Short mmCIF file of C-alpha atoms in Angstrom, two decimals:
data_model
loop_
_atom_site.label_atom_id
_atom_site.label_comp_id
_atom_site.label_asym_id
_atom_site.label_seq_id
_atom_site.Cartn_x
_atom_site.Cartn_y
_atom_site.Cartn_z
CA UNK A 1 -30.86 3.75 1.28
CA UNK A 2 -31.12 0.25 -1.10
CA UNK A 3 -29.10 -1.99 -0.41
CA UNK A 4 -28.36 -3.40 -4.42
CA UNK A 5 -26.25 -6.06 -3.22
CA UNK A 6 -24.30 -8.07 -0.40
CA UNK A 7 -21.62 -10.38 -1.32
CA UNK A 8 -19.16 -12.14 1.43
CA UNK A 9 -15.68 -14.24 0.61
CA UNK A 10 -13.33 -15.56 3.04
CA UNK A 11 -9.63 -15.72 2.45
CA UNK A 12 -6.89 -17.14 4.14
CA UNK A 13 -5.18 -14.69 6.36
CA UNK A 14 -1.83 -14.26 4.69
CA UNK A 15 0.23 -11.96 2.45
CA UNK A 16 -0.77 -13.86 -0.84
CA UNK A 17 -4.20 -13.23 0.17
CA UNK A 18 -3.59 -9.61 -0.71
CA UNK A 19 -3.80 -9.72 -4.39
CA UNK A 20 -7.02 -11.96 -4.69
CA UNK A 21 -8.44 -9.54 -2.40
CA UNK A 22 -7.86 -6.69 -4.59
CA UNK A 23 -9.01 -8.08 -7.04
CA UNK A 24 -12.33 -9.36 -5.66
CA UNK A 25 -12.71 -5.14 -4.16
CA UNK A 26 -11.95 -4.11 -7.69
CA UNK A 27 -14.23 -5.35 -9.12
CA UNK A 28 -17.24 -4.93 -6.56
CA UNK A 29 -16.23 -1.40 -6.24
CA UNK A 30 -15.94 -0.75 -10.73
CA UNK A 31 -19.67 -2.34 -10.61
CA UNK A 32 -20.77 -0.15 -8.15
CA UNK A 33 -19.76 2.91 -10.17
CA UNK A 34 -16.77 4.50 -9.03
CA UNK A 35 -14.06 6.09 -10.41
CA UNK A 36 -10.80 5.10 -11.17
CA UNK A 37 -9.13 7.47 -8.37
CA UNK A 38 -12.34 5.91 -5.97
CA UNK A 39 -11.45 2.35 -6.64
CA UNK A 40 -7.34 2.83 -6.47
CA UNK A 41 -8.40 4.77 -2.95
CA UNK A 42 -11.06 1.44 -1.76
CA UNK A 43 -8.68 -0.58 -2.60
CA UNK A 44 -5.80 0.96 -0.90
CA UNK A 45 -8.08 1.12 2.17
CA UNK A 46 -8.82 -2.47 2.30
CA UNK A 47 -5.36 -3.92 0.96
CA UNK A 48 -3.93 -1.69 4.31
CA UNK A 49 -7.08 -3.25 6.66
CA UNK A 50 -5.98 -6.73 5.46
CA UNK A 51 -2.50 -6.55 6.38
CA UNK A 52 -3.28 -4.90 9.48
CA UNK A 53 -5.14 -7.49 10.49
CA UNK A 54 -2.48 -10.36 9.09
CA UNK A 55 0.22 -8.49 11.32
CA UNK A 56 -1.69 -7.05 14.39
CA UNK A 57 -4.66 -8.79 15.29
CA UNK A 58 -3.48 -12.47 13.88
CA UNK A 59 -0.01 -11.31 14.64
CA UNK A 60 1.65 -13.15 11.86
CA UNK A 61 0.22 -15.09 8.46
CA UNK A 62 -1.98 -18.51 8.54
CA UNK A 63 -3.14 -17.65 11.93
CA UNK A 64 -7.00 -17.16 11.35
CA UNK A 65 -9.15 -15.98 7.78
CA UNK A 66 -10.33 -12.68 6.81
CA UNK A 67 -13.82 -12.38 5.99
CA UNK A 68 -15.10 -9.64 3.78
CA UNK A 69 -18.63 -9.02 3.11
CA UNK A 70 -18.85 -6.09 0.79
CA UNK A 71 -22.62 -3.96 0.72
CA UNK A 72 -23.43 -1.81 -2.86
CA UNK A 73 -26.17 0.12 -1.70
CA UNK A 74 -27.72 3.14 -3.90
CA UNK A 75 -25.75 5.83 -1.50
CA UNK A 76 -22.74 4.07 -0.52
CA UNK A 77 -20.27 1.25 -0.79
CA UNK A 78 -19.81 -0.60 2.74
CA UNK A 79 -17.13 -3.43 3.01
CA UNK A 80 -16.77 -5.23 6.26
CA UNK A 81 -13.63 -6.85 7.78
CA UNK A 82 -14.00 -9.84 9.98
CA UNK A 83 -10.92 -11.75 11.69
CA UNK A 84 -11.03 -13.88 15.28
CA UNK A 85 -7.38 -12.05 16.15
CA UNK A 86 -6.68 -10.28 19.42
CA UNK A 87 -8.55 -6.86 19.64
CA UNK A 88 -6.93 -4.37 17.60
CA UNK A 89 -8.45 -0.87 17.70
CA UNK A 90 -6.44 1.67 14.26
CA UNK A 91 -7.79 4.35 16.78
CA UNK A 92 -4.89 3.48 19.54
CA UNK A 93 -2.30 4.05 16.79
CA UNK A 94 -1.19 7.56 16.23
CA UNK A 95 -1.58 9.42 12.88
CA UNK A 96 2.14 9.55 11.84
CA UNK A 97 2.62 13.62 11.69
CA UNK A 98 3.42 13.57 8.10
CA UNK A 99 5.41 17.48 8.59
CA UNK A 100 8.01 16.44 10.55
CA UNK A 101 11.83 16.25 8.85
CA UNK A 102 11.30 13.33 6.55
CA UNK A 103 14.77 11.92 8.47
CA UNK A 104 13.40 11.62 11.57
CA UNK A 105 9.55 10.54 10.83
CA UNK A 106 8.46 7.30 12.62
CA UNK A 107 6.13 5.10 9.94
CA UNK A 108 4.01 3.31 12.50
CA UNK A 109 0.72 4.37 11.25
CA UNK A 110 0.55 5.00 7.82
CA UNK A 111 -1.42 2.12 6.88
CA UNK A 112 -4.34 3.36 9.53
CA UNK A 113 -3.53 6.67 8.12
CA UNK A 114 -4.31 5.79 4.27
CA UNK A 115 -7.37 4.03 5.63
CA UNK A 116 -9.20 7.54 7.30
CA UNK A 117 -7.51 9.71 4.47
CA UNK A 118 -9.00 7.33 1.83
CA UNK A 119 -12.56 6.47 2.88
CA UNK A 120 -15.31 8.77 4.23
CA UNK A 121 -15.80 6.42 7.19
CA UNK A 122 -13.59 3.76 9.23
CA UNK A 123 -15.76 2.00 12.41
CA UNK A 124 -13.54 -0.18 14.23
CA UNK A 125 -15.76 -2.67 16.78
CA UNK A 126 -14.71 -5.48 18.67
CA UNK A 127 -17.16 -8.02 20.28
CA UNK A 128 -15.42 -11.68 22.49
CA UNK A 129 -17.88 -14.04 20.20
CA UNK A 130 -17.65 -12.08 17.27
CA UNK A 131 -13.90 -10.79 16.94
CA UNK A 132 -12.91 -7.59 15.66
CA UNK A 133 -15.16 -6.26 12.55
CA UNK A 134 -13.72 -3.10 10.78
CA UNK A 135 -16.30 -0.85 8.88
CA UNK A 136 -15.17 1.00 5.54
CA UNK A 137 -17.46 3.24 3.80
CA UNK A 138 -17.82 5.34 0.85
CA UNK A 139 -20.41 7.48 -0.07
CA UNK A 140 -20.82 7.89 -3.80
CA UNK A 141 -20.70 11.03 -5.19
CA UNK A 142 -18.09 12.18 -2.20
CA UNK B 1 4.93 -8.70 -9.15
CA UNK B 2 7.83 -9.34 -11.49
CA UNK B 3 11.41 -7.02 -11.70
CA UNK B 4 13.99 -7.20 -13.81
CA UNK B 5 17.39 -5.17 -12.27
CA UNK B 6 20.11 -3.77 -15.18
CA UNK B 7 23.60 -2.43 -13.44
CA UNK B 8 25.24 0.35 -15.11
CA UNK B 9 28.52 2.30 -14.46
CA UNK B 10 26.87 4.77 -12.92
CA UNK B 11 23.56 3.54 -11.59
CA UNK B 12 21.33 0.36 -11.56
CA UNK B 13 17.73 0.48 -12.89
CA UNK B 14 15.46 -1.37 -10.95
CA UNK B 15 11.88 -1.89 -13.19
CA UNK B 16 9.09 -3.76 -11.67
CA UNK B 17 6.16 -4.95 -12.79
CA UNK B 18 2.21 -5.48 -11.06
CA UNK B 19 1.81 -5.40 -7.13
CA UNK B 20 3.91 -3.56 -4.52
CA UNK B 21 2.21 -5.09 -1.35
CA UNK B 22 3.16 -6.79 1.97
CA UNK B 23 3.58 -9.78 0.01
CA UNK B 24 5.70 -8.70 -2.21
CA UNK B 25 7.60 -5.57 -0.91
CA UNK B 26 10.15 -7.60 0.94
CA UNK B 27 11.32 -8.97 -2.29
CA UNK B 28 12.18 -5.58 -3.65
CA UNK B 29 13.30 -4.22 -0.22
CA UNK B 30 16.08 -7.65 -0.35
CA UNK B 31 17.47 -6.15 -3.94
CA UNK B 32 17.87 -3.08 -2.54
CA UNK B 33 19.50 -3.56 0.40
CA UNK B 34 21.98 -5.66 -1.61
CA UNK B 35 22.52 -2.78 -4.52
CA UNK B 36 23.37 -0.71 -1.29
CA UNK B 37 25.80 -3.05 0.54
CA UNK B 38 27.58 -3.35 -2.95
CA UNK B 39 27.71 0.13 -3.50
CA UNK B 40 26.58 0.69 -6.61
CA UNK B 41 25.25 4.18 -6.01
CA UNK B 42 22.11 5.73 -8.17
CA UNK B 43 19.46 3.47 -8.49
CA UNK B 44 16.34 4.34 -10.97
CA UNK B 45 13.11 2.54 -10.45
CA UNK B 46 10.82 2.36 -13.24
CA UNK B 47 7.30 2.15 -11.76
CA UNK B 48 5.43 2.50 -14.78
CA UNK B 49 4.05 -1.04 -14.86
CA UNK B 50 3.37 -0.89 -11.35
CA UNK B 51 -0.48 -1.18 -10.80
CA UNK B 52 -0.66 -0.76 -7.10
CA UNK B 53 1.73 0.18 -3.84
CA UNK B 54 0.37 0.01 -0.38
CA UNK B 55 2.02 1.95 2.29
CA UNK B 56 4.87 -0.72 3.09
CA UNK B 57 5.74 -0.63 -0.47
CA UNK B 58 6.26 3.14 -0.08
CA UNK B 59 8.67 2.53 3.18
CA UNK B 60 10.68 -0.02 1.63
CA UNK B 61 11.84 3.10 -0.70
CA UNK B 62 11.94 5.59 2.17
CA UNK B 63 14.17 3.04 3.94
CA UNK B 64 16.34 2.56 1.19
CA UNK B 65 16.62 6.47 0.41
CA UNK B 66 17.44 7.12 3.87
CA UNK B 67 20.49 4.31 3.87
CA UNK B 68 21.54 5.60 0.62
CA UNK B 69 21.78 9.45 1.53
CA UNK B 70 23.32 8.24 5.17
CA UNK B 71 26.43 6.05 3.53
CA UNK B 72 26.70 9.16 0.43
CA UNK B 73 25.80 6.86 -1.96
CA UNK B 74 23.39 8.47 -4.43
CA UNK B 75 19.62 8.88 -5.09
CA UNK B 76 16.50 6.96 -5.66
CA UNK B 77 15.06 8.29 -8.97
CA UNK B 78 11.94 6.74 -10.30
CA UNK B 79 10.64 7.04 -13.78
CA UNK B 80 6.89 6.43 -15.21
CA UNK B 81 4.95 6.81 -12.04
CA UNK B 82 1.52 6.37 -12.70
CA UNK B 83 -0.83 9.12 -11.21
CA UNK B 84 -2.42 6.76 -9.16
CA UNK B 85 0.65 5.56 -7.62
CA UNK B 86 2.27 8.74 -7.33
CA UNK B 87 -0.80 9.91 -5.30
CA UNK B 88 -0.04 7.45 -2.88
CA UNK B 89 3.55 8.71 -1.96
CA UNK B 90 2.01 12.34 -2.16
CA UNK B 91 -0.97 11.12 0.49
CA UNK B 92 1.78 9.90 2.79
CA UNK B 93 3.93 13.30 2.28
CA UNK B 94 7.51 11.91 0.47
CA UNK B 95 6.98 13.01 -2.65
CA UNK B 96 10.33 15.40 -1.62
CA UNK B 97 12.51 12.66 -0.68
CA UNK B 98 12.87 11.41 -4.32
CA UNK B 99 13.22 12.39 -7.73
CA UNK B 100 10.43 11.45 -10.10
CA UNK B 101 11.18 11.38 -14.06
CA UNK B 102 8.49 11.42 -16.72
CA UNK B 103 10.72 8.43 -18.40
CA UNK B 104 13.43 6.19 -18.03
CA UNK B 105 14.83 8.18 -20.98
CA UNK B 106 14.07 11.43 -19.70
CA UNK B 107 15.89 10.01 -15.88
CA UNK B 108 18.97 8.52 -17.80
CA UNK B 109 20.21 12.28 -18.99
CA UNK B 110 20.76 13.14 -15.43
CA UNK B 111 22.01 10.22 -14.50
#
């Protein structure tokens, strides 16, 4: 696989952050091909990483950036998520179980859920020097 | 994200504008929970210049639904849903809890 190109930003880790961040995955992700239901579904992905990270690894806004670095390769689009919060695995948070009575479904989870439903792959890593880094693929073509 | 909020006897339309996010749900969720507390019952959202929702967006709704049906107050009804945005209520399964309308127009007759 070619990798076409790599670009990285870093943004402040708060809610306002969310739109610019949109924006900049918009656009990588319309240059890299996709389609509109692709890009709406990327950006949903990383829009629900973001403020996962904002309220579970930084545990409230200002406390550390986000770093994105974003990877258009001929196969694939692969966007990175790097913040210096606590460790903070999606995997330890239950799908919710979206065919239960609607009146007594617990929420906790959706977010992570959108994220696996949306992308063809989610890599959650954590490392003490380098923080947690989240992995979010497409494939194109998918 | 922008909204501009229109009481009627019946019902109050609620239409927003750009981003539904973390940043700006609680904004929305604050004018709801107010139209609720003041009884105002019905309330029709008109998503069709909404670009984007994220999945707090989408609970700020199910929250409000569920307050509204508990106190017998009415129904969210939204109008102009986008197929985008739609597909994000669908993906997260409640579609079922509200009534979507093609139009504010369309929503007004059975309001």
């Amino acid at each position: 696989m070619k990798v076409r190109s790599m670009i990285t930003r870093t943004f402040p880790g708060n809610f306002k952050s969310l739109e610019p961040i949109s924006d900049f995955i918009v656009n990588r992700a319309e240059e890299a091909g996709f389609s509109a239901k692709d890009v709406y579904a990327i950006q949903t992905a990383v829009d629900e990483a973001c403020s996962n990270i904002i309220d579970h690894a930084y545990g409230g806004e200002n406390k550390g950036n986000i770093e994105i670095k974003i990877q258009n390769s001929t196969g694939e689009l692969r966007i990175l998520l790097y913040d210096k919060g606590e460790p903070f695995d999606p995997e330890d948070i239950p799908d919710p179980d979206i065919s239960s009575p609607l009146e007594i479904r617990k929420e906790r989870g959706l977010g992570i859920y959108f994220m696996k439903k949306l992308m063809d792959r989610v890599i959650f890593e954590f490392s003490p020097s380098e923080g947690n880094k989240l992995t979010l693929i497409k494939f194109k073509g998918s | 994200m922008e909204f501009t909020l229109t009481k009627y006897q019946n019902y109050s339309l609620l239409e927003i504008s750009g981003r539904i996010d973390s940043y700006t749900a609680p904004k929305i969720d604050n004018v709801l929970h107010a139209l609720i507390s003041e009884n105002h019952g019905n309330i029709l959202i008109d998503l069709e210049k909404v670009t984007y929702i994220s999945s707090s967006g989408i609970l700020i709704f199910v929250n409000a639904q569920k307050s509204l049906t508990r106190k017998n107050r009415g129904k969210i009804h939204f109008s102009g849903t986008s197929e985008l945005v739609h597909s994000a209520f669908s993906l997260a399964g409640f579609t079922g809890l509200f009534e979507f309308h093609e139009n504010t127009s369309s929503a007004m007759e059975v309001l």
